[in-house]
Amino acid sequence: RPQGASVFMLSTKGASSTMARWLAESENKSDLIDDELDIADKQVRQIVFEMVHDAVLADSNLMGDKVLKQLRQVGKLHSRKIERANFAVLKSPDIPSILVETAFISNPNEERKLRSASYQNKLANAILQGIRGYAQERPLLGVELVETSATDQRHLVRRGDTLHGIAAHYNVSLDRLISTNGLNRQDPQLSVGARLRIPRDG
């Protein structure tokens, strides 16, 4: 009986068809705006898209490899290498995408393991660590990865919130709240929607 986890990414055939469809849709939208679309513009769009999509496929491969290595530590793998397929969920032209199949529920042994909360947590953590490993190697521009623990507290700033009020609510000192979040002591500003880190030691 089949068993083990698998990781899929978009096949090159699927990538080619995705690119063709995207370019066709892009051209159709442009035609609605301007019937006289310059041939050079088409060529530039295609070249740029190919460059972006090649990079996306490379990133998908890297992410899949990181996740696969983590899953190997949890249990058996159905395939030791990244599989390639044309699943619809993998066909975003500009976002690295992978599909993880954690097990075969047609296999009674694997179905039993999947019913275990402990095993589910191990699988979820393996996928998380794989994605984290990818993100550390390919950080997004302007995004800083921060190590946090399960005991960290965060406060979502809402309209009307004040630093004094937040500090009192969590029973922490105002100075610690300001310093923990790197705010300007002279003129600390709060932005609605921001997440403040609440110091655990007060």
mmCIF file of N, CA and C in Angstrom, residues 9-11 14-19 22 52-57 60 86-98:
data_model
loop_
_atom_site.group_PDB
_atom_site.id
_atom_site.type_symbol
_atom_site.label_atom_id
_atom_site.label_comp_id
_atom_site.label_asym_id
_atom_site.label_seq_id
_atom_site.Cartn_x
_atom_site.Cartn_y
_atom_site.Cartn_z
ATOM 1 N N MET A 9 5.469 20.555 -6.837
ATOM 2 C CA MET A 9 5.571 21.904 -7.382
ATOM 3 C C MET A 9 5.104 21.847 -8.831
ATOM 4 N N LEU A 10 4.927 23.009 -9.435
ATOM 5 C CA LEU A 10 4.414 23.079 -10.798
ATOM 6 C C LEU A 10 5.426 22.499 -11.783
ATOM 7 N N SER A 11 4.935 21.689 -12.718
ATOM 8 C CA SER A 11 5.818 21.140 -13.742
ATOM 9 C C SER A 11 6.141 22.210 -14.771
ATOM 10 N N GLY A 14 3.337 22.741 -17.104
ATOM 11 C CA GLY A 14 2.304 23.587 -16.518
ATOM 12 C C GLY A 14 2.719 25.034 -16.487
ATOM 13 N N ALA A 15 4.014 25.271 -16.250
ATOM 14 C CA ALA A 15 4.519 26.643 -16.228
ATOM 15 C C ALA A 15 4.376 27.283 -17.592
ATOM 16 N N SER A 16 4.651 26.523 -18.639
ATOM 17 C CA SER A 16 4.550 27.056 -19.996
ATOM 18 C C SER A 16 3.114 27.423 -20.334
ATOM 19 N N SER A 17 2.176 26.544 -19.971
ATOM 20 C CA SER A 17 0.777 26.828 -20.274
ATOM 21 C C SER A 17 0.265 27.994 -19.440
ATOM 22 N N THR A 18 0.746 28.095 -18.197
ATOM 23 C CA THR A 18 0.361 29.220 -17.346
ATOM 24 C C THR A 18 0.854 30.527 -17.935
ATOM 25 N N MET A 19 2.099 30.528 -18.411
ATOM 26 C CA MET A 19 2.669 31.730 -19.001
ATOM 27 C C MET A 19 1.882 32.131 -20.239
ATOM 28 N N TRP A 22 -1.447 33.619 -19.169
ATOM 29 C CA TRP A 22 -1.273 34.940 -18.559
ATOM 30 C C TRP A 22 -0.985 35.996 -19.609
ATOM 31 N N VAL A 52 10.580 36.394 -14.326
ATOM 32 C CA VAL A 52 9.903 36.315 -13.031
ATOM 33 C C VAL A 52 9.469 34.885 -12.742
ATOM 34 N N HIS A 53 8.891 34.243 -13.752
ATOM 35 C CA HIS A 53 8.355 32.907 -13.520
ATOM 36 C C HIS A 53 9.459 31.880 -13.312
ATOM 37 N N ASP A 54 10.579 32.052 -13.990
ATOM 38 C CA ASP A 54 11.724 31.168 -13.744
ATOM 39 C C ASP A 54 12.187 31.295 -12.292
ATOM 40 N N ALA A 55 12.209 32.537 -11.802
ATOM 41 C CA ALA A 55 12.609 32.772 -10.410
ATOM 42 C C ALA A 55 11.596 32.163 -9.448
ATOM 43 N N VAL A 56 10.302 32.263 -9.787
ATOM 44 C CA VAL A 56 9.252 31.700 -8.939
ATOM 45 C C VAL A 56 9.375 30.176 -8.878
ATOM 46 N N LEU A 57 9.641 29.547 -10.023
ATOM 47 C CA LEU A 57 9.814 28.095 -10.039
ATOM 48 C C LEU A 57 11.030 27.674 -9.212
ATOM 49 N N SER A 60 9.999 27.942 -5.656
ATOM 50 C CA SER A 60 9.107 26.835 -5.306
ATOM 51 C C SER A 60 9.915 25.571 -5.050
ATOM 52 N N ASN A 86 0.586 19.440 -12.508
ATOM 53 C CA ASN A 86 -0.105 20.627 -13.010
ATOM 54 C C ASN A 86 -1.359 20.943 -12.201
ATOM 55 N N PHE A 87 -1.287 20.747 -10.886
ATOM 56 C CA PHE A 87 -2.426 21.066 -10.030
ATOM 57 C C PHE A 87 -2.758 22.555 -10.135
ATOM 58 N N ALA A 88 -4.049 22.850 -10.144
ATOM 59 C CA ALA A 88 -4.486 24.243 -10.290
ATOM 60 C C ALA A 88 -3.938 25.134 -9.181
ATOM 61 N N VAL A 89 -3.819 24.603 -7.972
ATOM 62 C CA VAL A 89 -3.357 25.419 -6.839
ATOM 63 C C VAL A 89 -1.894 25.828 -6.976
ATOM 64 N N LEU A 90 -1.179 25.220 -7.915
ATOM 65 C CA LEU A 90 0.239 25.542 -8.097
ATOM 66 C C LEU A 90 0.471 26.542 -9.223
ATOM 67 N N LYS A 91 -0.605 26.975 -9.879
ATOM 68 C CA LYS A 91 -0.439 27.718 -11.129
ATOM 69 C C LYS A 91 -0.438 29.227 -10.992
ATOM 70 N N SER A 92 -0.147 29.752 -9.813
ATOM 71 C CA SER A 92 0.015 31.199 -9.682
ATOM 72 C C SER A 92 1.326 31.588 -10.354
ATOM 73 N N PRO A 93 1.289 32.534 -11.317
ATOM 74 C CA PRO A 93 2.498 32.844 -12.087
ATOM 75 C C PRO A 93 3.550 33.633 -11.335
ATOM 76 N N ASP A 94 3.192 34.238 -10.199
ATOM 77 C CA ASP A 94 4.150 35.129 -9.538
ATOM 78 C C ASP A 94 4.346 34.845 -8.054
ATOM 79 N N ILE A 95 3.829 33.701 -7.570
ATOM 80 C CA ILE A 95 3.957 33.356 -6.154
ATOM 81 C C ILE A 95 4.516 31.940 -6.033
ATOM 82 N N PRO A 96 5.618 31.764 -5.306
ATOM 83 C CA PRO A 96 6.138 30.408 -5.092
ATOM 84 C C PRO A 96 5.064 29.525 -4.455
ATOM 85 N N SER A 97 4.852 28.339 -5.023
ATOM 86 C CA SER A 97 3.759 27.485 -4.558
ATOM 87 C C SER A 97 4.208 26.033 -4.471
ATOM 88 N N ILE A 98 3.793 25.369 -3.411
ATOM 89 C CA ILE A 98 4.002 23.930 -3.281
ATOM 90 C C ILE A 98 2.721 23.304 -2.748
#
